[in-house]
Short mmCIF file of C-alpha atoms and ligand atoms in Angstrom, two decimals:
data_model
loop_
_atom_site.label_atom_id
_atom_site.label_comp_id
_atom_site.label_asym_id
_atom_site.label_seq_id
_atom_site.Cartn_x
_atom_site.Cartn_y
_atom_site.Cartn_z
CA MET A 1 -83.14 -0.82 -5.24
CA GLU A 2 -83.30 2.14 -2.88
CA ASN A 3 -84.20 4.71 -5.52
CA LYS A 4 -86.92 2.74 -7.19
CA ILE A 5 -90.26 4.52 -7.33
CA TYR A 6 -93.10 2.20 -6.39
CA GLU A 7 -96.60 2.61 -7.81
CA GLN A 8 -98.20 1.01 -4.78
CA VAL A 9 -97.11 -0.45 -1.44
CA PRO A 10 -95.27 -3.72 -2.20
CA GLN A 11 -96.47 -6.74 -0.26
CA GLU A 12 -93.16 -8.64 -0.28
CA GLU A 13 -90.20 -8.03 2.00
CA PRO A 14 -87.74 -6.40 1.96
CA GLN A 15 -89.21 -4.37 -0.98
CA ARG A 16 -91.99 -3.13 1.25
CA GLN A 17 -89.49 -1.67 3.71
CA PHE A 18 -87.52 0.04 0.94
CA TYR A 19 -90.77 1.66 -0.13
CA TYR A 20 -91.30 2.94 3.41
CA MET A 21 -87.69 4.12 3.68
CA GLU A 22 -88.30 6.35 0.62
CA LYS A 23 -91.47 7.65 2.20
CA ALA A 24 -89.75 8.25 5.55
CA LYS A 25 -87.01 10.25 3.78
CA GLY A 26 -89.67 12.76 2.74
CA TYR A 27 -90.85 13.26 6.33
CA VAL A 28 -87.31 13.46 7.69
CA ASN A 29 -86.34 16.04 5.04
CA ALA A 30 -89.37 18.14 5.95
CA LEU A 31 -88.34 17.94 9.61
CA ALA A 32 -84.79 18.97 8.69
CA GLU A 33 -86.14 22.04 6.94
CA LYS A 34 -88.20 22.99 9.95
CA LEU A 35 -85.24 22.53 12.33
CA GLY A 36 -82.70 24.15 10.00
CA ARG A 37 -80.37 21.11 10.44
CA ARG A 38 -80.37 17.34 10.03
CA PRO A 39 -82.41 15.67 12.79
CA THR A 40 -80.38 13.40 15.09
CA PHE A 41 -80.93 9.96 16.62
CA CYS A 42 -79.54 7.88 19.49
CA VAL A 43 -80.02 4.11 19.82
CA THR A 44 -79.29 2.79 23.33
CA THR A 45 -78.80 -0.96 23.66
CA PHE A 46 -79.52 -2.99 26.78
CA GLY A 47 -78.80 -6.72 26.97
CA CYS A 48 -76.84 -9.19 24.89
CA GLN A 49 -75.01 -9.32 21.53
CA MET A 50 -78.27 -10.25 19.86
CA ASN A 51 -79.70 -6.87 20.86
CA ALA A 52 -76.48 -5.10 19.89
CA ARG A 53 -76.80 -6.58 16.41
CA ASP A 54 -80.46 -5.54 16.21
CA SER A 55 -79.43 -2.00 17.14
CA GLU A 56 -77.05 -1.94 14.17
CA LYS A 57 -80.03 -2.80 11.98
CA LEU A 58 -82.08 0.04 13.50
CA THR A 59 -79.15 2.41 12.95
CA GLY A 60 -78.82 1.30 9.33
CA ILE A 61 -82.43 2.25 8.67
CA LEU A 62 -82.23 5.57 10.53
CA GLU A 63 -79.16 6.63 8.54
CA THR A 64 -80.76 5.53 5.27
CA ILE A 65 -83.77 7.77 5.87
CA GLY A 66 -81.66 10.81 6.73
CA TYR A 67 -81.15 10.94 10.49
CA GLU A 68 -77.65 11.69 11.81
CA ALA A 69 -76.07 9.96 14.80
CA ALA A 70 -76.01 12.02 18.03
CA GLU A 71 -73.40 11.70 20.77
CA ASN A 72 -75.98 11.20 23.51
CA GLU A 73 -79.68 10.97 24.27
CA GLU A 74 -80.29 14.69 23.73
CA ALA A 75 -81.42 13.77 20.24
CA ASP A 76 -84.49 14.24 18.03
CA PHE A 77 -85.19 10.50 18.01
CA VAL A 78 -84.25 8.29 20.96
CA ILE A 79 -84.62 4.52 20.73
CA TYR A 80 -84.24 2.11 23.64
CA ASN A 81 -83.59 -1.47 22.58
CA THR A 82 -84.52 -3.20 25.83
CA CYS A 83 -83.62 -6.41 27.70
CA THR A 84 -85.68 -8.28 30.29
CA VAL A 85 -83.46 -11.22 31.22
CA ARG A 86 -83.18 -10.00 34.81
CA GLU A 87 -85.31 -7.53 36.78
CA ASN A 88 -82.52 -4.93 36.98
CA ALA A 89 -82.42 -4.74 33.16
CA ASN A 90 -86.06 -3.58 33.28
CA ASN A 91 -85.45 -1.19 36.17
CA LYS A 92 -82.77 0.61 34.19
CA VAL A 93 -85.23 1.27 31.38
CA TRP A 94 -87.96 2.60 33.67
CA GLY A 95 -85.43 4.87 35.38
CA ARG A 96 -84.11 6.34 32.17
CA LEU A 97 -87.58 6.84 30.71
CA GLY A 98 -88.20 9.25 33.59
CA TYR A 99 -85.34 11.47 32.42
CA LEU A 100 -86.46 11.25 28.80
CA SER A 101 -89.95 12.44 29.66
CA THR A 102 -88.52 15.60 31.28
CA TYR A 103 -86.30 16.22 28.25
CA LYS A 104 -89.20 15.76 25.87
CA LYS A 105 -91.28 18.38 27.72
CA HIS A 106 -88.76 20.97 26.54
CA HIS A 107 -88.36 19.42 23.07
CA PRO A 108 -91.91 18.51 22.02
CA HIS A 109 -91.01 17.48 18.45
CA MET A 110 -88.78 14.72 19.85
CA LYS A 111 -89.66 11.08 19.14
CA ILE A 112 -89.15 8.19 21.57
CA ALA A 113 -89.29 4.54 20.52
CA LEU A 114 -89.03 1.41 22.65
CA CYS A 115 -88.32 -2.03 21.27
CA GLY A 116 -86.63 -5.29 22.20
CA CYS A 117 -87.30 -8.10 24.63
CA MET A 118 -89.03 -6.14 27.41
CA MET A 119 -91.72 -5.04 24.94
CA GLN A 120 -92.80 -8.67 24.45
CA GLU A 121 -94.20 -8.66 28.01
CA PRO A 122 -97.90 -7.74 28.12
CA GLU A 123 -97.58 -6.15 31.61
CA VAL A 124 -94.93 -3.77 30.29
CA ILE A 125 -97.16 -2.65 27.43
CA GLU A 126 -100.05 -2.12 29.86
CA LYS A 127 -97.88 0.09 32.07
CA LEU A 128 -96.59 2.09 29.09
CA ARG A 129 -100.11 2.60 27.74
CA LYS A 130 -101.34 3.86 31.10
CA SER A 131 -98.50 5.95 32.43
CA TYR A 132 -95.99 6.67 29.65
CA ARG A 133 -98.09 8.37 27.01
CA PHE A 134 -95.12 10.44 25.83
CA VAL A 135 -93.63 7.37 24.10
CA ASP A 136 -94.27 7.55 20.33
CA LEU A 137 -93.52 4.05 19.12
CA ILE A 138 -93.43 0.59 20.69
CA PHE A 139 -92.53 -2.57 18.83
CA GLY A 140 -91.13 -6.00 19.70
CA THR A 141 -88.44 -8.48 18.74
CA HIS A 142 -90.30 -10.19 15.88
CA ASN A 143 -91.09 -7.18 13.69
CA ILE A 144 -87.90 -5.15 14.02
CA TYR A 145 -87.45 -5.37 10.24
CA LYS A 146 -90.59 -3.18 9.96
CA PHE A 147 -88.88 -0.20 11.60
CA ALA A 148 -89.12 2.03 8.50
CA GLU A 149 -92.83 1.30 8.12
CA LEU A 150 -93.41 2.03 11.80
CA ILE A 151 -91.48 5.31 11.64
CA VAL A 152 -93.74 6.41 8.79
CA ALA A 153 -96.72 5.54 10.99
CA THR A 154 -95.42 7.87 13.74
CA PHE A 155 -95.36 10.73 11.21
CA GLU A 156 -98.84 9.97 9.87
CA GLN A 157 -100.73 8.88 12.96
CA LYS A 158 -101.62 10.69 16.17
CA GLY A 159 -100.76 9.06 19.51
CA MET A 160 -98.74 6.02 20.40
CA VAL A 161 -97.97 3.52 17.64
CA ILE A 162 -97.88 0.02 19.12
CA ASP A 163 -97.05 -3.08 17.09
CA ILE A 164 -96.19 -6.27 18.99
CA TRP A 165 -96.28 -9.77 17.54
CA LYS A 166 -96.52 -12.90 19.68
CA ASP A 167 -94.19 -14.94 17.48
CA THR A 168 -93.05 -15.24 13.87
CA ASP A 169 -91.65 -17.78 11.45
CA LYS A 170 -90.39 -15.01 9.17
CA ILE A 171 -86.76 -13.98 8.57
CA VAL A 172 -86.32 -10.88 6.41
CA GLU A 173 -82.95 -10.61 4.67
CA ASP A 174 -81.06 -7.74 3.01
CA LEU A 175 -82.07 -4.66 4.97
CA PRO A 176 -79.50 -1.92 5.63
CA VAL A 177 -77.16 -2.35 8.64
CA ASP A 178 -74.67 0.10 10.07
CA ARG A 179 -71.88 -1.66 11.96
CA LYS A 180 -70.39 -0.24 15.14
CA TYR A 181 -66.92 -1.55 14.19
CA SER A 182 -65.58 -1.52 10.64
CA PHE A 183 -63.41 -4.63 11.14
CA LYS A 184 -65.63 -6.98 13.16
CA SER A 185 -69.28 -7.88 13.17
CA GLY A 186 -71.92 -10.08 14.73
CA VAL A 187 -73.83 -12.31 12.33
CA ASN A 188 -77.16 -13.84 13.35
CA ILE A 189 -77.32 -17.49 12.42
CA MET A 190 -80.54 -18.22 14.27
CA PHE A 191 -83.25 -16.44 16.22
CA GLY A 192 -85.29 -17.48 19.25
CA CYS A 193 -84.83 -20.38 21.67
CA ASN A 194 -86.60 -23.69 22.26
CA ASN A 195 -84.86 -24.73 25.46
CA PHE A 196 -87.08 -23.26 28.14
CA CYS A 197 -84.54 -23.33 30.97
CA SER A 198 -86.92 -22.96 33.89
CA TYR A 199 -85.54 -19.59 35.09
CA CYS A 200 -85.29 -17.94 31.68
CA ILE A 201 -87.64 -15.53 29.94
CA VAL A 202 -85.79 -15.47 26.60
CA PRO A 203 -87.89 -18.19 24.86
CA TYR A 204 -91.04 -16.22 25.74
CA VAL A 205 -89.78 -12.91 24.37
CA ARG A 206 -87.71 -14.13 21.42
CA GLY A 207 -90.04 -16.88 20.21
CA ARG A 208 -89.29 -20.27 18.70
CA GLU A 209 -85.96 -21.23 17.22
CA ARG A 210 -85.47 -20.27 13.55
CA SER A 211 -82.25 -20.82 11.64
CA ARG A 212 -81.12 -18.73 8.70
CA LYS A 213 -80.21 -20.60 5.54
CA PRO A 214 -76.48 -21.33 5.29
CA GLN A 215 -76.25 -19.62 1.89
CA ASP A 216 -77.75 -16.40 3.34
CA ILE A 217 -75.23 -16.48 6.21
CA ILE A 218 -72.28 -17.13 3.90
CA ARG A 219 -73.39 -14.38 1.51
CA GLU A 220 -73.66 -11.91 4.40
CA ILE A 221 -70.19 -12.80 5.67
CA GLU A 222 -68.70 -12.54 2.17
CA HIS A 223 -70.13 -9.04 1.88
CA LEU A 224 -68.81 -8.13 5.32
CA VAL A 225 -65.33 -9.37 4.42
CA ALA A 226 -65.42 -7.42 1.14
CA ASP A 227 -66.27 -4.40 3.31
CA GLY A 228 -63.22 -4.82 5.58
CA VAL A 229 -64.41 -7.23 8.29
CA VAL A 230 -61.78 -9.72 9.52
CA GLU A 231 -63.56 -11.15 12.58
CA ILE A 232 -67.14 -12.34 12.89
CA MET A 233 -69.18 -13.64 15.78
CA LEU A 234 -71.92 -16.09 14.86
CA LEU A 235 -74.89 -15.33 17.11
CA GLY A 236 -77.68 -17.49 18.49
CA GLN A 237 -79.11 -18.42 21.90
CA ASN A 238 -77.93 -21.97 21.33
CA VAL A 239 -75.71 -22.15 18.26
CA ASN A 240 -75.18 -25.88 18.78
CA SER A 241 -78.73 -26.60 17.68
CA TYR A 242 -78.31 -24.53 14.50
CA GLY A 243 -79.84 -25.88 11.32
CA LYS A 244 -81.93 -28.68 12.82
CA ASN A 245 -85.20 -27.31 11.47
CA LEU A 246 -84.05 -26.18 8.04
CA ASP A 247 -85.65 -27.85 5.00
CA THR A 248 -82.22 -29.33 4.33
CA PRO A 249 -80.78 -29.79 7.83
CA VAL A 250 -77.21 -28.59 8.41
CA THR A 251 -75.18 -28.92 11.61
CA PHE A 252 -73.38 -26.05 13.29
CA ALA A 253 -70.07 -27.82 12.72
CA GLU A 254 -70.85 -28.03 8.99
CA LEU A 255 -71.73 -24.35 8.88
CA LEU A 256 -68.43 -23.49 10.59
CA GLN A 257 -66.49 -25.43 7.97
CA GLU A 258 -68.19 -23.45 5.21
CA VAL A 259 -67.50 -20.16 6.98
CA GLU A 260 -63.86 -21.16 7.44
CA LYS A 261 -63.47 -21.32 3.63
CA ILE A 262 -64.28 -17.64 3.15
CA GLU A 263 -61.12 -16.00 1.93
CA GLY A 264 -60.06 -12.86 3.76
CA LEU A 265 -61.94 -13.79 6.92
CA GLU A 266 -59.39 -14.23 9.73
CA ARG A 267 -61.26 -14.99 12.91
CA ILE A 268 -64.48 -16.79 13.79
CA ARG A 269 -66.21 -16.57 17.17
CA PHE A 270 -69.62 -17.84 18.24
CA MET A 271 -72.05 -17.38 21.10
CA THR A 272 -73.70 -19.18 22.90
CA SER A 273 -73.03 -22.91 23.17
CA HIS A 274 -75.45 -24.95 25.25
CA PRO A 275 -73.48 -27.85 26.81
CA LYS A 276 -76.28 -30.36 26.09
CA ASP A 277 -75.93 -29.91 22.31
CA LEU A 278 -72.16 -29.56 21.96
CA SER A 279 -71.20 -32.34 19.55
CA ASP A 280 -67.97 -34.30 19.09
CA GLU A 281 -68.10 -33.14 15.48
CA LEU A 282 -67.91 -29.52 16.68
CA ILE A 283 -64.98 -30.26 19.00
CA GLU A 284 -63.15 -31.89 16.13
CA VAL A 285 -63.80 -28.93 13.82
CA MET A 286 -62.59 -26.53 16.51
CA GLY A 287 -59.43 -28.57 16.98
CA LYS A 288 -58.57 -28.46 13.28
CA SER A 289 -59.66 -24.94 12.43
CA LYS A 290 -57.19 -22.14 11.71
CA LYS A 291 -59.77 -19.41 12.11
CA ILE A 292 -62.01 -20.37 15.02
CA CYS A 293 -60.79 -18.44 18.06
CA LYS A 294 -59.40 -20.28 21.06
CA HIS A 295 -62.34 -19.38 23.23
CA LEU A 296 -65.50 -21.19 24.21
CA HIS A 297 -68.29 -19.71 26.28
CA LEU A 298 -69.96 -22.68 27.93
CA PRO A 299 -72.63 -21.63 30.43
CA LEU A 300 -72.65 -23.84 33.52
CA GLN A 301 -75.52 -22.13 35.40
CA SER A 302 -75.08 -24.49 38.38
CA GLY A 303 -72.71 -27.29 39.38
CA SER A 304 -75.39 -29.21 41.28
CA SER A 305 -76.97 -32.00 39.23
CA ARG A 306 -80.16 -31.62 41.28
CA ILE A 307 -80.44 -27.90 40.51
CA LEU A 308 -79.49 -28.46 36.86
CA LYS A 309 -82.45 -30.81 36.63
CA GLU A 310 -84.74 -28.19 38.19
CA MET A 311 -83.32 -25.69 35.71
CA ASN A 312 -84.24 -28.02 32.81
CA ARG A 313 -80.68 -27.85 31.46
CA HIS A 314 -80.48 -31.51 30.30
CA TYR A 315 -76.94 -32.21 31.58
CA ASN A 316 -75.48 -33.02 34.97
CA LYS A 317 -72.30 -32.09 36.78
CA GLU A 318 -70.33 -35.11 35.54
CA GLN A 319 -71.41 -34.67 31.93
CA TYR A 320 -70.34 -31.04 32.04
CA LEU A 321 -66.92 -31.89 33.47
CA THR A 322 -66.41 -34.67 30.90
CA LEU A 323 -67.24 -32.22 28.14
CA VAL A 324 -64.68 -29.73 29.48
CA ASP A 325 -62.01 -32.46 29.51
CA LYS A 326 -62.79 -33.45 25.95
CA ILE A 327 -62.59 -29.86 24.72
CA ARG A 328 -59.33 -29.15 26.53
CA LYS A 329 -57.81 -32.30 25.08
CA ALA A 330 -58.81 -31.39 21.51
CA VAL A 331 -57.97 -27.67 21.79
CA PRO A 332 -55.23 -27.43 24.45
CA ASP A 333 -54.90 -23.62 24.61
CA ILE A 334 -58.60 -22.90 24.69
CA ALA A 335 -59.99 -20.30 27.08
CA LEU A 336 -63.22 -21.32 28.77
CA THR A 337 -65.74 -18.81 30.06
CA THR A 338 -69.15 -19.32 31.62
CA ASP A 339 -72.37 -17.98 33.14
CA ILE A 340 -73.44 -19.00 36.64
CA ILE A 341 -76.65 -18.27 38.53
CA VAL A 342 -76.57 -18.05 42.33
CA GLY A 343 -79.68 -18.43 44.46
CA PHE A 344 -81.94 -20.45 42.18
CA PRO A 345 -85.08 -21.34 44.23
CA GLY A 346 -84.31 -24.15 46.65
CA GLU A 347 -80.51 -23.94 46.22
CA THR A 348 -78.91 -25.34 49.40
CA GLU A 349 -75.39 -24.79 50.72
CA GLU A 350 -74.54 -28.28 49.37
CA ASP A 351 -75.80 -27.34 45.92
CA PHE A 352 -73.76 -24.18 46.03
CA LEU A 353 -70.64 -26.10 47.06
CA GLU A 354 -71.12 -28.30 43.99
CA THR A 355 -71.00 -25.14 41.86
CA MET A 356 -67.83 -24.03 43.67
CA ASP A 357 -66.38 -27.46 43.06
CA VAL A 358 -66.94 -27.26 39.29
CA VAL A 359 -65.50 -23.73 39.22
CA LYS A 360 -62.40 -24.88 41.11
CA ARG A 361 -61.92 -27.85 38.82
CA VAL A 362 -62.51 -26.09 35.49
CA ARG A 363 -60.73 -22.85 36.42
CA TYR A 364 -62.50 -20.53 34.00
CA ASP A 365 -60.68 -17.74 32.20
CA SER A 366 -63.64 -15.54 33.00
CA ALA A 367 -67.14 -16.02 34.41
CA PHE A 368 -70.30 -13.95 34.50
CA THR A 369 -72.03 -14.50 37.82
CA PHE A 370 -75.68 -13.57 38.27
CA ILE A 371 -78.03 -13.46 41.20
CA TYR A 372 -81.20 -15.36 40.33
CA SER A 373 -83.94 -13.01 39.25
CA LYS A 374 -87.54 -14.14 39.29
CA ARG A 375 -89.16 -13.74 35.85
CA THR A 376 -92.95 -13.74 35.69
CA GLY A 377 -94.35 -16.58 33.60
CA THR A 378 -91.32 -18.87 33.87
CA PRO A 379 -91.70 -22.22 35.69
CA ALA A 380 -89.09 -21.30 38.34
CA ALA A 381 -91.11 -18.26 39.35
CA SER A 382 -93.71 -20.51 40.95
CA ILE A 383 -91.23 -22.49 43.10
CA LYS A 384 -91.95 -21.42 46.67
CA GLU A 385 -88.63 -21.88 48.44
CA GLN A 386 -86.76 -18.69 47.59
CA VAL A 387 -83.24 -18.41 49.03
CA PRO A 388 -82.96 -15.56 51.60
CA GLU A 389 -81.25 -12.45 50.24
CA ASP A 390 -78.34 -12.44 52.72
CA VAL A 391 -77.56 -16.10 51.97
CA VAL A 392 -77.54 -15.39 48.22
CA LYS A 393 -75.30 -12.36 48.72
CA ASP A 394 -72.83 -14.38 50.78
CA ARG A 395 -72.69 -17.17 48.16
CA PHE A 396 -72.36 -14.65 45.38
CA ASP A 397 -69.36 -13.00 47.08
CA ARG A 398 -67.65 -16.32 47.70
CA LEU A 399 -68.17 -17.37 44.08
CA LEU A 400 -66.97 -14.05 42.71
CA LYS A 401 -63.79 -14.26 44.76
CA GLU A 402 -63.08 -17.71 43.38
CA VAL A 403 -63.74 -16.86 39.72
CA GLN A 404 -61.65 -13.71 39.96
CA ALA A 405 -58.71 -15.56 41.50
CA ASP A 406 -58.90 -18.28 38.81
CA ALA A 407 -59.11 -15.74 36.00
CA ALA A 408 -56.10 -13.82 37.31
CA GLU A 409 -54.12 -17.04 37.63
CA ARG A 410 -55.03 -18.17 34.10
CA ALA A 411 -54.03 -14.79 32.69
CA GLN A 412 -50.78 -14.73 34.67
CA ALA A 413 -49.76 -18.00 33.05
CA LEU A 414 -49.80 -16.32 29.60
CA THR A 415 -47.33 -13.58 30.56
CA GLY A 416 -44.25 -13.54 28.36
CA ARG A 417 -45.96 -15.14 25.37
CA THR A 418 -46.29 -13.52 21.96
CA GLU A 419 -49.83 -13.72 20.62
CA SER A 420 -51.69 -12.52 17.56
CA VAL A 421 -53.97 -9.62 18.43
CA LEU A 422 -56.77 -7.84 16.60
CA VAL A 423 -56.43 -4.13 17.36
CA GLU A 424 -59.87 -2.76 18.28
CA GLU A 425 -59.44 0.85 19.35
CA VAL A 426 -57.24 3.64 20.60
CA ASN A 427 -57.17 3.40 24.39
CA GLU A 428 -59.73 5.75 25.93
CA GLN A 429 -57.62 6.72 28.95
CA ASP A 430 -54.25 7.00 27.22
CA ASN A 431 -54.17 7.77 23.50
CA HIS A 432 -50.56 6.57 23.15
CA LEU A 433 -51.91 3.08 23.66
CA VAL A 434 -54.15 0.89 21.54
CA THR A 435 -56.29 -1.97 22.79
CA GLY A 436 -56.48 -5.35 21.13
CA ARG A 437 -58.03 -8.76 21.67
CA LEU A 438 -56.27 -12.10 21.73
CA SER A 439 -57.79 -15.14 20.08
CA ASN A 440 -58.66 -16.38 23.59
CA ASN A 441 -60.60 -13.15 24.24
CA PHE A 442 -58.16 -11.58 26.73
CA ILE A 443 -57.43 -7.88 26.25
CA VAL A 444 -54.00 -6.26 25.83
CA HIS A 445 -53.00 -2.58 25.82
CA PHE A 446 -49.79 -1.57 24.05
CA PRO A 447 -48.10 1.47 22.49
CA GLY A 448 -49.48 2.08 19.01
CA THR A 449 -51.38 4.46 16.76
CA LYS A 450 -54.84 4.75 15.24
CA ASP A 451 -53.78 3.29 11.88
CA LEU A 452 -53.38 -0.12 13.56
CA VAL A 453 -57.11 -0.39 14.34
CA GLY A 454 -58.60 -3.36 12.48
CA LYS A 455 -55.21 -5.01 11.90
CA ILE A 456 -54.00 -8.33 13.27
CA ILE A 457 -50.46 -8.11 14.63
CA ASN A 458 -48.14 -9.96 17.00
CA VAL A 459 -47.90 -8.59 20.51
CA LYS A 460 -45.75 -9.73 23.40
CA LEU A 461 -47.66 -9.94 26.68
CA LYS A 462 -45.26 -8.22 29.05
CA GLU A 463 -47.23 -7.62 32.19
CA CYS A 464 -50.42 -9.18 33.55
CA LYS A 465 -52.86 -6.87 35.33
CA GLY A 466 -55.33 -9.48 36.49
CA PHE A 467 -57.87 -9.46 33.67
CA TYR A 468 -55.79 -7.74 31.00
CA PHE A 469 -52.21 -7.25 29.85
CA TYR A 470 -49.73 -4.57 28.92
CA GLY A 471 -47.65 -5.53 25.91
CA GLU A 472 -45.49 -4.42 23.02
CA ILE A 473 -45.54 -5.02 19.27
CA VAL A 474 -43.21 -7.71 18.00
CA GLU A 475 -41.98 -6.91 14.49
N1 SAH B 1 -78.75 -18.60 25.62
C1 SAH B 1 -77.71 -18.36 26.50
C2 SAH B 1 -77.96 -17.36 27.59
C3 SAH B 1 -78.77 -16.16 27.39
S1 SAH B 1 -79.13 -15.25 28.83
C4 SAH B 1 -77.38 -19.68 27.18
O1 SAH B 1 -78.21 -20.53 27.32
O2 SAH B 1 -76.28 -19.81 27.61
C5 SAH B 1 -77.54 -14.98 29.53
C6 SAH B 1 -77.37 -15.49 30.91
O3 SAH B 1 -78.24 -14.82 31.79
C7 SAH B 1 -77.69 -16.95 31.12
O4 SAH B 1 -76.65 -17.79 30.75
C8 SAH B 1 -77.98 -17.02 32.60
O5 SAH B 1 -76.80 -17.27 33.34
C9 SAH B 1 -78.45 -15.62 32.92
N2 SAH B 1 -79.87 -15.63 33.27
C10 SAH B 1 -80.91 -15.96 32.48
N3 SAH B 1 -82.07 -15.88 33.18
C11 SAH B 1 -81.75 -15.46 34.41
C12 SAH B 1 -82.51 -15.20 35.60
N4 SAH B 1 -83.83 -15.34 35.64
N5 SAH B 1 -81.83 -14.79 36.71
C13 SAH B 1 -80.50 -14.64 36.70
N6 SAH B 1 -79.74 -14.89 35.62
C14 SAH B 1 -80.35 -15.29 34.49
FE1 SF4 B 2 -82.49 -18.98 28.19
FE2 SF4 B 2 -81.81 -21.51 28.30
FE3 SF4 B 2 -82.58 -20.46 25.97
FE4 SF4 B 2 -80.26 -19.77 27.03
S1 SF4 B 2 -80.82 -21.80 26.33
S2 SF4 B 2 -81.77 -18.40 26.17
S3 SF4 B 2 -80.67 -19.78 29.22
S4 SF4 B 2 -83.84 -20.75 27.79
FE1 F3S B 3 -81.79 -9.64 27.16
FE2 F3S B 3 -83.25 -10.29 25.12
FE3 F3S B 3 -80.66 -10.72 25.07
S1 F3S B 3 -83.80 -10.55 27.23
S2 F3S B 3 -80.15 -11.04 27.19
S3 F3S B 3 -81.62 -8.75 25.17
S4 F3S B 3 -82.24 -11.98 24.15
#
């Protein structure tokens, strides 16, 4: 399809984008001639797995049109794929844009593009328009598939190219993707979020929930497996509500069973499960599956039923704990991980102690702890009683201590076992070692060579180092 010559601009996708990729190749080749070398690009990802997957799509297009990957941001085309889930994610982007502007002054032909969640905020666009005129291209989360078309616009148009959509019901399939890892891959199963947790900006910047058709997902995974992938991670903000709005509704548990059948695929992960939608059917499928990894990320957010209500999470402390019991009964070796927010507006010491209580009871294998960050436009942003900074800091430290102690204890209990491990890379600090991941998501370092990368092998966990292990291969 890529070499087809089009008479006029096709209206359908993805044909339209292949047309623009051909056109972009011409501009990139001309630039290469001028520079006397292939022009380079660097995509920097902020935020979650969803953004990481989007960056692989951007990279696929850039490589198709003739850019070469650069080691760092001293490149001819720099792209920031941004996140806005917490204020510090935004601050990082503003800070780094400062450096880029200095670099661009000495390299005027350089292009800078910004995309991702932060670009869906009108105030951000205002600020960029006013004070960051050196940025060449700005687009959002809904039209990322148009990257080739937008690149062509930057070659043909003077000034900033800005294209932001408020929402979309469109899913464009079959565009090029360049994976970061040859042996594992994220796979989007749905986009957007309908949950509107009161603190969270994601539904506003990622739009309404849209599920991909099961046959498109299966076809993508089959291609990935044919291309050497053994582990996939199914991605969505709330995978448990997958398929509800499809013309022929399908449950997430049903999708998993179809994915399980794909020959050659060894491991299945998924992210993220909202506790309110986690079905008994899913627990049963997890219990029976040979391929679904023994790991469940189940965000708690708070252990206080009162705060959970304020957060619009649709479950309470008891329901969460009951769910954990059910899962542990059905899948005894499962590792549980979570996300917790400290300092939600109005959180009292009692509320916080409820969170500590859940943490102590569940004993997570790992937990991401976040300080509440006020996001403009969300319902929680208008709650007046903010928790004083020093109180939040104190609670955060106490919580962190607890989750770290639990995680270390959980890991310690695995010492001496032999587990199957997917080897991911040669260890960065010591190249006699390779690093692999257990089904339960723990990491192990052990003596080995580069040829093991991408293979699943048995490793004995010899020594626990808190959050990771040292091990040795068992023949
Ligand atoms: N869809 C996923 C989470 C996506 S955001 C889910 O519902 O689990 C990842 C995590 O960021 C959330 O689980 C939450 O713990 C945290 N988070 C989201 N908004 C936040 C905010 N305003 N302040 C602090 N943490 C936040
Ligand atoms: Fe945000 Fe809640 Fe949606 Fe997760 S489920 S992305 S926390 S609104
Ligand atoms: Fe951030 Fe967007 Fe993900 S806000 S956490 S990159 S969905």
